[in-house]
Coordinates of C-alpha atoms and ligand atoms in Angstrom, one line a residue:
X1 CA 79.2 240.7 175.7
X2 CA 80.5 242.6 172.6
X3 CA 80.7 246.3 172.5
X4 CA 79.8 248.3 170.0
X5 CA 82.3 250.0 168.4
X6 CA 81.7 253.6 170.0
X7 CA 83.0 251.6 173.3
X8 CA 80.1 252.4 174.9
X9 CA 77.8 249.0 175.8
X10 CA 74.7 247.9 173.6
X11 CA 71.5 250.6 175.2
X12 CA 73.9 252.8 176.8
X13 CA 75.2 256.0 175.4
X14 CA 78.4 256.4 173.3
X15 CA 81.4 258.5 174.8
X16 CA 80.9 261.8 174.2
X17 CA 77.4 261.9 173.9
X18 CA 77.0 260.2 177.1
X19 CA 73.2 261.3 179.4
X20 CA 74.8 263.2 182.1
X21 CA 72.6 264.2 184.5
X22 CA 74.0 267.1 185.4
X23 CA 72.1 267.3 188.3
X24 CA 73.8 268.5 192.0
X25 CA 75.9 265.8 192.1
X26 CA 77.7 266.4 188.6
X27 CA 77.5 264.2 185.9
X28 CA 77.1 260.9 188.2
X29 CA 76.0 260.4 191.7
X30 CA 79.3 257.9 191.7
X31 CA 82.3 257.6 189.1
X32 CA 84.0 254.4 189.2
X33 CA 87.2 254.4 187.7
X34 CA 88.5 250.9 186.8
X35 CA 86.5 248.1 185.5
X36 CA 88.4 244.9 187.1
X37 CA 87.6 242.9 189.8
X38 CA 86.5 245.7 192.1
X39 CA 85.3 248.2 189.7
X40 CA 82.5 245.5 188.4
X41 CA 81.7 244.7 192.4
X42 CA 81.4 248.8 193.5
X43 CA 79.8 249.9 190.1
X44 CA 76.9 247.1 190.6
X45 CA 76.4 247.5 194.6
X46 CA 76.3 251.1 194.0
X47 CA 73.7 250.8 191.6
X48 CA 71.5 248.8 193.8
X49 CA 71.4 250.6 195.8
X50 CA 69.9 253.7 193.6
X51 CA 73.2 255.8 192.6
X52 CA 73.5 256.8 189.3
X53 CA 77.1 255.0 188.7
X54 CA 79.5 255.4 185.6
X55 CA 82.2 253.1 185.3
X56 CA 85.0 253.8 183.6
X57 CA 87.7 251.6 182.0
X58 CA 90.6 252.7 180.1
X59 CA 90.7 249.6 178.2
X60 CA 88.9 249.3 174.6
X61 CA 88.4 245.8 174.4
X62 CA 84.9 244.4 175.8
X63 CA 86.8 241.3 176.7
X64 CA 89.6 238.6 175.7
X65 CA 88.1 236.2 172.8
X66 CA 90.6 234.1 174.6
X67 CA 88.9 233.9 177.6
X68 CA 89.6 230.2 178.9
X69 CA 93.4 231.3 178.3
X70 CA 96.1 233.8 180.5
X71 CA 96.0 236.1 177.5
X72 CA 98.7 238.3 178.4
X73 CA 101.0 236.8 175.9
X74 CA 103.5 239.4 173.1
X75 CA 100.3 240.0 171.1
X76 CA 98.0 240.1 173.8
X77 CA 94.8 243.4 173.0
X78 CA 93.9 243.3 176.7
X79 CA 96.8 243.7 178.8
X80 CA 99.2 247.0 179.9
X81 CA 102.4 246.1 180.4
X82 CA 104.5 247.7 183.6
X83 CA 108.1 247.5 183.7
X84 CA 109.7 246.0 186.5
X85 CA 112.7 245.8 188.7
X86 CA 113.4 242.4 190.6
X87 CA 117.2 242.5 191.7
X88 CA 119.4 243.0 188.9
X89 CA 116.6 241.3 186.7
X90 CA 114.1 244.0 184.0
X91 CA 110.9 242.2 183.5
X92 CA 107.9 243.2 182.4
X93 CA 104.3 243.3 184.9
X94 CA 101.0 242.7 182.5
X95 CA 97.6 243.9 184.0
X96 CA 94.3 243.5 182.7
X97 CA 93.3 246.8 180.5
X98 CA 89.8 245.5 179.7
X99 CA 86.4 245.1 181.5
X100 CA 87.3 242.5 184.0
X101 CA 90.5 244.0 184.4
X102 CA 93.1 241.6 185.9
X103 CA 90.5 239.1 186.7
X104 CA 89.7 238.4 182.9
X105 CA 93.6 237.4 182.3
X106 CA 94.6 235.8 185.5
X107 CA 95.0 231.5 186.4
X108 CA 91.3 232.5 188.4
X109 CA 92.4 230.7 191.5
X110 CA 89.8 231.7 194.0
X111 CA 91.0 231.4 197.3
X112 CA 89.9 232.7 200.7
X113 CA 92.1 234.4 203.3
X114 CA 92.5 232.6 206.0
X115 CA 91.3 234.0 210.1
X116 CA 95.0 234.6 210.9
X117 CA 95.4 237.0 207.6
X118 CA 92.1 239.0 208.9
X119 CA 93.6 239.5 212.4
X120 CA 95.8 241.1 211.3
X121 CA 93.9 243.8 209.6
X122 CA 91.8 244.6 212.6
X123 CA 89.4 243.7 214.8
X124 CA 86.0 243.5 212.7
X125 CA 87.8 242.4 209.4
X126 CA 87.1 238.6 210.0
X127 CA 83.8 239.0 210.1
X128 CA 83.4 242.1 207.5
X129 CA 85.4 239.6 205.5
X130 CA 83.1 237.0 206.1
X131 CA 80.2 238.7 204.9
X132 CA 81.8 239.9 201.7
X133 CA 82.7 236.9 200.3
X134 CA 79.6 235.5 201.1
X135 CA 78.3 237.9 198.7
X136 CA 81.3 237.8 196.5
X137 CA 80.8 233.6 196.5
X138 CA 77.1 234.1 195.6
X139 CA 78.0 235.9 192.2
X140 CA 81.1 234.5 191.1
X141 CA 80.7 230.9 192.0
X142 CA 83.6 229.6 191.7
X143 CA 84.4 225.7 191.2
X144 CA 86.6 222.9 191.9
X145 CA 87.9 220.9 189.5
X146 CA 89.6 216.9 189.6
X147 CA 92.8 216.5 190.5
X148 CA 95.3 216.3 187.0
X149 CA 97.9 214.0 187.2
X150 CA 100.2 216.9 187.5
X151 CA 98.5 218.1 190.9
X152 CA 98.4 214.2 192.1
X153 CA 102.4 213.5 191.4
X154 CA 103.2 216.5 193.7
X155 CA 100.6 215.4 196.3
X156 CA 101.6 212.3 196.7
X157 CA 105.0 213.5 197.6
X158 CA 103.7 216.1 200.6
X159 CA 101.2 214.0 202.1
X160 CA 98.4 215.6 204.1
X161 CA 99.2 218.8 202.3
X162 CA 97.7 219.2 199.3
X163 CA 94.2 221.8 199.3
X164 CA 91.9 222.3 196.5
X165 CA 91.6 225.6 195.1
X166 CA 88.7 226.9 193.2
X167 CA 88.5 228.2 190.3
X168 CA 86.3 231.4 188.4
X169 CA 85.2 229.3 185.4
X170 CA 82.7 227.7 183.7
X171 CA 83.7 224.7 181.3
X172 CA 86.3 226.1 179.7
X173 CA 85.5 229.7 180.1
X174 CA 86.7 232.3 182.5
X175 CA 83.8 233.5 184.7
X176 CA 85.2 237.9 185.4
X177 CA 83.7 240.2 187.6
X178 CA 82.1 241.6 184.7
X179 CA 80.7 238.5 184.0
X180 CA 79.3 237.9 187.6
X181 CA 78.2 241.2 188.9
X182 CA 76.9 242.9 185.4
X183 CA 77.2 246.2 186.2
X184 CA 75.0 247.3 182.5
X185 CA 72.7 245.1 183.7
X186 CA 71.9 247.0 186.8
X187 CA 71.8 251.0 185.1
X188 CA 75.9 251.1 185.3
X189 CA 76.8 253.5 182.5
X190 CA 80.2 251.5 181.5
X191 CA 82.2 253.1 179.5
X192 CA 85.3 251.6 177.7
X193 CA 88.8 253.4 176.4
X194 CA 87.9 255.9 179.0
X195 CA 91.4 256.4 180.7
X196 CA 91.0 258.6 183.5
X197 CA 94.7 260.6 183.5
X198 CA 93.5 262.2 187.2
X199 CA 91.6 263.5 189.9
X200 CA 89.9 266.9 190.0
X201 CA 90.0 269.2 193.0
X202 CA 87.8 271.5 194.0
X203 CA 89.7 275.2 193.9
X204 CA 91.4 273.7 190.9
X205 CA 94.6 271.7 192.7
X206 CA 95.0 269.3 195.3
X207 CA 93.8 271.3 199.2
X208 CA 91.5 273.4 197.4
X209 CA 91.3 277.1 197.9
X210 CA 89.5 277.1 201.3
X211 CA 90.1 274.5 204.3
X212 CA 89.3 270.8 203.1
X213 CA 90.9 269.3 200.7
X214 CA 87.5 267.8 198.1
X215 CA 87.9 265.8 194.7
X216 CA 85.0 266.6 192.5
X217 CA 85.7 264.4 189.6
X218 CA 88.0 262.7 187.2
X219 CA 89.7 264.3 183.8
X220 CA 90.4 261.8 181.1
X221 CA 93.3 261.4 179.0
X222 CA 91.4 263.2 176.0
X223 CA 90.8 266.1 178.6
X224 CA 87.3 265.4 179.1
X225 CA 85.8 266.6 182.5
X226 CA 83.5 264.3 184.3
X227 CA 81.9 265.8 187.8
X228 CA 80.4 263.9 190.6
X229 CA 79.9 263.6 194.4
X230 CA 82.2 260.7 194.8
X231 CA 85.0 259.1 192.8
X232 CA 85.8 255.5 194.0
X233 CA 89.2 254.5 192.2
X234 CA 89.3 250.6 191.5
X235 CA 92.6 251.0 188.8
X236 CA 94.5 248.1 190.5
X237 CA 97.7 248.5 192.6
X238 CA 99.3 250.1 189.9
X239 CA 96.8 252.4 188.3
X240 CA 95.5 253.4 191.6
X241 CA 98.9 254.4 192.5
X242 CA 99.7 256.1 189.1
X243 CA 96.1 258.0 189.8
X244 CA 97.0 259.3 193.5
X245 CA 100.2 260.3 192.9
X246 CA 100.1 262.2 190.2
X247 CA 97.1 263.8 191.7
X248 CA 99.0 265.1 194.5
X249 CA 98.0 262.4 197.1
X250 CA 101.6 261.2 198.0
X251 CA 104.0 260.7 201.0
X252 CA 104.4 264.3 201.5
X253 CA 101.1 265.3 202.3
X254 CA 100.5 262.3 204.9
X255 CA 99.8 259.4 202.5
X256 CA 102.7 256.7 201.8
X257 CA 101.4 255.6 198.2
X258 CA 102.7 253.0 196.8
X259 CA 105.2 252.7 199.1
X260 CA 105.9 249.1 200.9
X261 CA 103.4 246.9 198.6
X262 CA 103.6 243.2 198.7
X263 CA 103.2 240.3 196.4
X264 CA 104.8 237.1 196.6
X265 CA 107.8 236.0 194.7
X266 CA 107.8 232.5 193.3
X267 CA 110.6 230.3 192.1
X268 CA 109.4 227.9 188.9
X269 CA 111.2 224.3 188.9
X270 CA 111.1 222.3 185.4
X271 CA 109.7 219.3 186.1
X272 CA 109.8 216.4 183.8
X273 CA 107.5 216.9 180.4
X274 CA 105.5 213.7 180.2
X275 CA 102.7 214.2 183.0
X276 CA 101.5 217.4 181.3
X277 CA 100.7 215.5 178.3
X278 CA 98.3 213.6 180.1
X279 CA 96.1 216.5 180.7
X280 CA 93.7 216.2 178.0
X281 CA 92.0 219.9 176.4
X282 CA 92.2 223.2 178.6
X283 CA 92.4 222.2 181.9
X284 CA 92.4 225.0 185.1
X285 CA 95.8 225.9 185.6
X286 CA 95.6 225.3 188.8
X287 CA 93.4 222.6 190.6
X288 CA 95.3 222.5 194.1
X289 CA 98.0 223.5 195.7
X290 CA 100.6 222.0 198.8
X291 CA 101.1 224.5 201.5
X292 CA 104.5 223.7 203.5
X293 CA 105.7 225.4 206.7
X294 CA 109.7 226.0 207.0
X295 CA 111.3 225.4 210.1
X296 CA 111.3 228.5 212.1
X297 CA 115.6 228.0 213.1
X298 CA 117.4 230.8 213.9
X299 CA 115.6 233.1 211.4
X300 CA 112.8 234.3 214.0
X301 CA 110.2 233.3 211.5
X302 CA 108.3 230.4 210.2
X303 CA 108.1 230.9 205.7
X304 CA 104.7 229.5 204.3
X305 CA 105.1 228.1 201.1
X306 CA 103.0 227.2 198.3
X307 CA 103.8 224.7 195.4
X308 CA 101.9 225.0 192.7
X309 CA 101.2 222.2 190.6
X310 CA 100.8 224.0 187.4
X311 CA 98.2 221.7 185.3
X312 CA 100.3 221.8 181.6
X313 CA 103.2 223.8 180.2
X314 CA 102.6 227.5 180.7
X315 CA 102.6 228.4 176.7
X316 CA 99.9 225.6 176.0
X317 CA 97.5 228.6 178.3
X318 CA 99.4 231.9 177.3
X319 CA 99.0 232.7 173.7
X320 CA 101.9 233.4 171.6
X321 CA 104.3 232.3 174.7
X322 CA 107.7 230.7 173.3
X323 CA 107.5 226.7 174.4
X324 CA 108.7 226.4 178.0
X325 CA 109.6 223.2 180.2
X326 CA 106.5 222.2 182.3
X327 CA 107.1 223.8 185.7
X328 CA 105.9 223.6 189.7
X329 CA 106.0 226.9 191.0
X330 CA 106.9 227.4 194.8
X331 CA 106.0 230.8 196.1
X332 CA 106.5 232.6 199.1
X333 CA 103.4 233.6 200.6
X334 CA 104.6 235.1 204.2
X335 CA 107.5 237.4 202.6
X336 CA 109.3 239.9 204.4
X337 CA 110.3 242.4 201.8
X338 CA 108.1 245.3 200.9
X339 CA 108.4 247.1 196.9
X340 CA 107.3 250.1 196.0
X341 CA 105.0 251.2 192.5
X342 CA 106.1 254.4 191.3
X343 CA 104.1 257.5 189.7
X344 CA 104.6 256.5 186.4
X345 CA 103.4 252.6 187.0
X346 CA 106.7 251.3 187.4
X347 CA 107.5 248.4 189.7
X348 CA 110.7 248.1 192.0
X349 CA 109.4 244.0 193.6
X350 CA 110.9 243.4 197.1
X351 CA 114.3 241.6 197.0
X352 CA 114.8 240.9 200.6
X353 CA 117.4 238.1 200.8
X354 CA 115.6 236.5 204.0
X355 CA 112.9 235.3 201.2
X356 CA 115.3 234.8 198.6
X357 CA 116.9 232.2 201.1
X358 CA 113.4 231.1 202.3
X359 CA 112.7 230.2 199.1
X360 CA 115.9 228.6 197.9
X361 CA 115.2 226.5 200.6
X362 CA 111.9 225.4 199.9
X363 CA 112.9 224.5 196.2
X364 CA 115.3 222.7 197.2
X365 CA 113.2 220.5 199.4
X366 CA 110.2 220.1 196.6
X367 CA 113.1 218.8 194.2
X368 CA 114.6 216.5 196.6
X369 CA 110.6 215.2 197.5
X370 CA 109.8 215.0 193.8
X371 CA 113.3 213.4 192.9
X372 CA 114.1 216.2 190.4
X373 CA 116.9 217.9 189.5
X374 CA 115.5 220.5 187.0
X375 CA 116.3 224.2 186.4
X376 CA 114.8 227.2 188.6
X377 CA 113.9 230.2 187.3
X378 CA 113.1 233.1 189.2
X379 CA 109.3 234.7 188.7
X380 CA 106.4 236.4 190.7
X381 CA 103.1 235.7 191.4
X382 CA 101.2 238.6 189.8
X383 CA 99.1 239.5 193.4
X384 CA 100.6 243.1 194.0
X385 CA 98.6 245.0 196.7
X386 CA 98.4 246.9 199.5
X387 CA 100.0 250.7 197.6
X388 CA 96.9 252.4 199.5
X389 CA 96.1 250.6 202.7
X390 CA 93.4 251.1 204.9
X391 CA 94.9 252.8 208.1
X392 CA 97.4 254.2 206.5
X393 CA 96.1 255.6 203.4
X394 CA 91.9 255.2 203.7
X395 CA 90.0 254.4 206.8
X396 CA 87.9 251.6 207.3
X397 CA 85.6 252.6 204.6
X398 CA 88.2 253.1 202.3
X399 CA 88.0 256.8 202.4
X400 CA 91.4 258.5 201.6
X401 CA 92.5 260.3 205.3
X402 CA 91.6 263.6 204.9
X403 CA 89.8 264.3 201.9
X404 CA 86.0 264.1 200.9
X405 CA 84.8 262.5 198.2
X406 CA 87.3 260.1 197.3
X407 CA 87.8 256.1 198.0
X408 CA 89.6 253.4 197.3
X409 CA 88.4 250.0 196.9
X410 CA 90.5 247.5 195.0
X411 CA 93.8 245.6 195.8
X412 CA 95.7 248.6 196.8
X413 CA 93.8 248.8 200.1
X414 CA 94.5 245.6 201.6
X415 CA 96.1 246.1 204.9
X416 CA 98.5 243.2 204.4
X417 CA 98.4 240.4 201.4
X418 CA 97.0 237.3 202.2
X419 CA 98.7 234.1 202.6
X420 CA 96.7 233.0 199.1
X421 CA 96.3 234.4 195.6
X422 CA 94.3 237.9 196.4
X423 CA 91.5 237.7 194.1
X424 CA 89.0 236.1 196.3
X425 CA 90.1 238.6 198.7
X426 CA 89.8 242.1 196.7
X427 CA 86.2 241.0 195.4
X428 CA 85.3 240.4 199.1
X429 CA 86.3 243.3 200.6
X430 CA 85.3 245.3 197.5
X431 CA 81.7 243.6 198.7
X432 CA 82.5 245.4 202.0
X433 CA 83.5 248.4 201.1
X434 CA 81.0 248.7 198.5
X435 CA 78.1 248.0 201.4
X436 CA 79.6 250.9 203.4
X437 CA 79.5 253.6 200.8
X438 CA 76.0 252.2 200.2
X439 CA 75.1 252.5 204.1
X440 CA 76.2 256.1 204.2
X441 CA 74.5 257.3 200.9
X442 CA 77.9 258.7 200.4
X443 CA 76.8 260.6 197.0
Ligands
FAD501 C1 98.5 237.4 185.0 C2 97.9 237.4 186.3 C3 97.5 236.2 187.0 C4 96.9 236.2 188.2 N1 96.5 235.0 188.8 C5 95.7 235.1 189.9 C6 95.2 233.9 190.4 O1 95.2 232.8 189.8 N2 94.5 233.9 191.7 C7 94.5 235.1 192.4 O2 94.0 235.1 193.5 N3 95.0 236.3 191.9 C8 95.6 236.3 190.7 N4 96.0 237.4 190.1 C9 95.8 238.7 190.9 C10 94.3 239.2 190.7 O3 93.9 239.1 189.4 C11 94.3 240.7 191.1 O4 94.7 240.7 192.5 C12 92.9 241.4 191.0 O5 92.4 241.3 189.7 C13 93.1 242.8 191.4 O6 91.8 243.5 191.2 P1 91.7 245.0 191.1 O7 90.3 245.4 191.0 O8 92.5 245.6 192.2 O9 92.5 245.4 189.7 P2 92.3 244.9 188.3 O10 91.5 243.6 188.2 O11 93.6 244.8 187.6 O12 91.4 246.0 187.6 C14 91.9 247.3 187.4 C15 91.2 247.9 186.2 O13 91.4 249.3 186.1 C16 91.6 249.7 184.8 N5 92.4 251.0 184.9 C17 93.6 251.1 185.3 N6 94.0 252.4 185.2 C18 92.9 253.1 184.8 C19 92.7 254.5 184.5 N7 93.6 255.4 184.6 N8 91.4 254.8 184.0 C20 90.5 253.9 183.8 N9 90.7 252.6 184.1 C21 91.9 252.2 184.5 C22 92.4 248.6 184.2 O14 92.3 248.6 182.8 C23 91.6 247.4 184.8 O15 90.5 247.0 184.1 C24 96.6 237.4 188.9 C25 97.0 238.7 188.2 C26 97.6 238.6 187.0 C27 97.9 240.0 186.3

């Protein structure tokens, strides 16, 4: 879909001169803030169910023209870039700034959590979970794809191992959340370069003048006030965090924000350059994956790995990327060591040596199975989460502990990452959530 270049969508009203309804409930019944994976999900099940929902997205770009590709390369329009610390190592985090969000720049590997993640987020998860992708499956629909010869090599060395993975596509195209759940196309008033800069109390600062502590709204970067009953922030791990702590919701009044998020580290190997070549057009990155166990030892823990059988070369999917060897990535999806995402959207990644080990390990073994010898390099995954979770930060229905009208409902509230890539996840429990605020006619 294109926007028109007021950033508001085709039939809906440019910034600025935007239908407020100024009713009781403020300008909106609901204000979404954050069009990614989440934001589309909340915005569209909202609307369903008869709020009046505005969904705001900081970035201006309706979407990537690149959108079969990980366009989060040097000259990349839809991406904000968030410096990180990994050990001694500065590297830079880039997150989708454009309806979509993450999801419309990400390898779209759709992958569900498996029961032993949900246990451990509480009783009724597994089947909340359930449900929610259900509903996420029905929109996004993701697909498999044949086995590349990449995907086959490494298979054939880990018998018995390998698992297809599916993928958010169609042909050659990246299917988004945008995409899938259409949030215009149910009433949603989207509206683009809107970059909410924080939360409004009422009383004027965070507590309020008189007992509980109520956000009424959002105030953009260009100072713009927006009311409404409910704000549900869907900014990603990072701009969720940026939003709550410098809005006063932090560690000191009860909420550890940002504090201990997880995402898992991954080691690339280069692997020789000849099978990529056989992988004709713009194949999905990534068709299937091998998922190893460790041996528990004397470490008091068993590591879960996954190799990743990257389909071709990295810079033949992310534009402007300098050539790079082919490589197999081997993450670490059971890590022990917890980062942190600070107020101002930097990222300090966990660099617990018991994964660093774990890993080496595991690399080791691939190159050994594959009969390789090539160079590592150290990377990460891209699947922050967890800088707002539910029972420590939000309840259940992702309501942030102790004040009204304000939830959470993207990445940040996972209780703990899933042993897979999180997307599948976050759209499912956004599903969830979503259906609770809708239950409660929480506007
Ligand atoms: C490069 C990359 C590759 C990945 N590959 C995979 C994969 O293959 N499989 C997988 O499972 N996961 C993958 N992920 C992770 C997955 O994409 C994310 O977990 C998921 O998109 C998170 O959804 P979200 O709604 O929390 O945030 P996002 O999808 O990032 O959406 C957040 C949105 O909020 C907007 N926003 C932020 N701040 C503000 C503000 N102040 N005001 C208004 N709007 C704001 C952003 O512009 C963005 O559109 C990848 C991520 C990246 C970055």
């Amino acid at each position: 879909m294109a926007l028109g270049g007021d950033g508001a969508f085709p039939g809906r009203p440019a910034p600025g001169t935007h239908a407020m309804t100024g009713g009781p409930g403020g300008d909106a019944d609901v204000v979404v803030v954050g069009a990614g994976a989440a934001g589309c999900v909340v915005a569209r099940r909202l609307a369903d169910a008869g709020a009046d929902v505005l969904l705001l997205e900081a970035g201006t770009a309706a979407a990537s023209p690149r959108a079969g590709l990980l366009d989060i390369g040097p000259d990349s329009r839809v991406v904000a870039r968030h410096p990180a610390t990994l050990g001694d190592a500065v590297l830079e985090l880039p997150r989708g700034r454009t309806v979509g969000g993450s999801g419309a720049v990400n390898g779209g590997y759709c992958a569900p959590a498996r029961p032993a993640d949900l246990e451990a987020w509480g009783p009724d998860w597994p089947r909340r979970y359930a449900v929610g992708l259900a509903r996420a499956a029905e929109r996004l629909r993701p697909r498999l794809a044949p086995m590349g010869p990449v995907a086959a090599w490494v298979a054939a060395a880990f018998p018995g191992r390998v698992a297809a993975v599916a993928q958010a596509r169609s042909g050659e195209r990246r299917v988004t959340a945008f995409d899938a759940w259409d949030p215009a196309g149910a009433g949603v008033r989207v509206r683009a370069g809107a970059a909410v800069r924080e939360l409004s109390w009422a009383g004027g600062a965070v507590g309020g003048t008189g007992g509980a502590r109520r956000c009424v709204g959002v105030a953009l970067d260009d100072d713009e006030e927006i009311t409404t009953r409910q704000v549900v922030l869907c900014a990603g791990t990072i701009g969720t965090t940026v939003l709550l702590l410098g809005s006063g919701i932090d560690r000191a009044g009860g909420h550890p924000v940002g504090d201990g998020v997880q995402e898992h580290p991954e080691l690339l190997l280069d692997v020789p350059a000849g099978l990529a070549a056989a992988a004709a057009g713009l194949p999905p990155l990534l068709s299937h994956v091998v998922r190893l166990e460790l041996p528990e030892r004397e470490r008091g823990w068993v590591p879960e790995i996954e190799v990743r059988p990257y389909a071709v070369p990295m810079h033949r999917v992310i534009p402007g990327l300098e050539e790079a060897p082919h490589r197999v990535g081997v993450a670490l999806m059971n890590p022990v060591g917890r980062g942190r995402v600070h107020a101002d959207g930097s990222v300090h990644l966990a660099d617990d040596p018991r994964d660093a080990t774990a890993l080496a390990e595991a690399t080791a073994l691939v190159a050994e199975r594959l009969g390789i010898d090539g160079a590592v390099t150290r990377s990460t995954s891209q699947h922050l989460s967890g800088a707002a979770r539910i029972g420590e930060v939000c309840d259940d229905s992702g309501r942030v502990h102790g004040v009204e009208g304000l939830r959470v409902a993207d990445a940040s509230v996972l209780p703990a990452l899933p042993r897979c890539g999180p997307y599948y996840s976050v759209l499912a429990v956004a599903e969830e959530l979503a259906a609770r605020v809708a239950a409660e006619r929480a506007w």
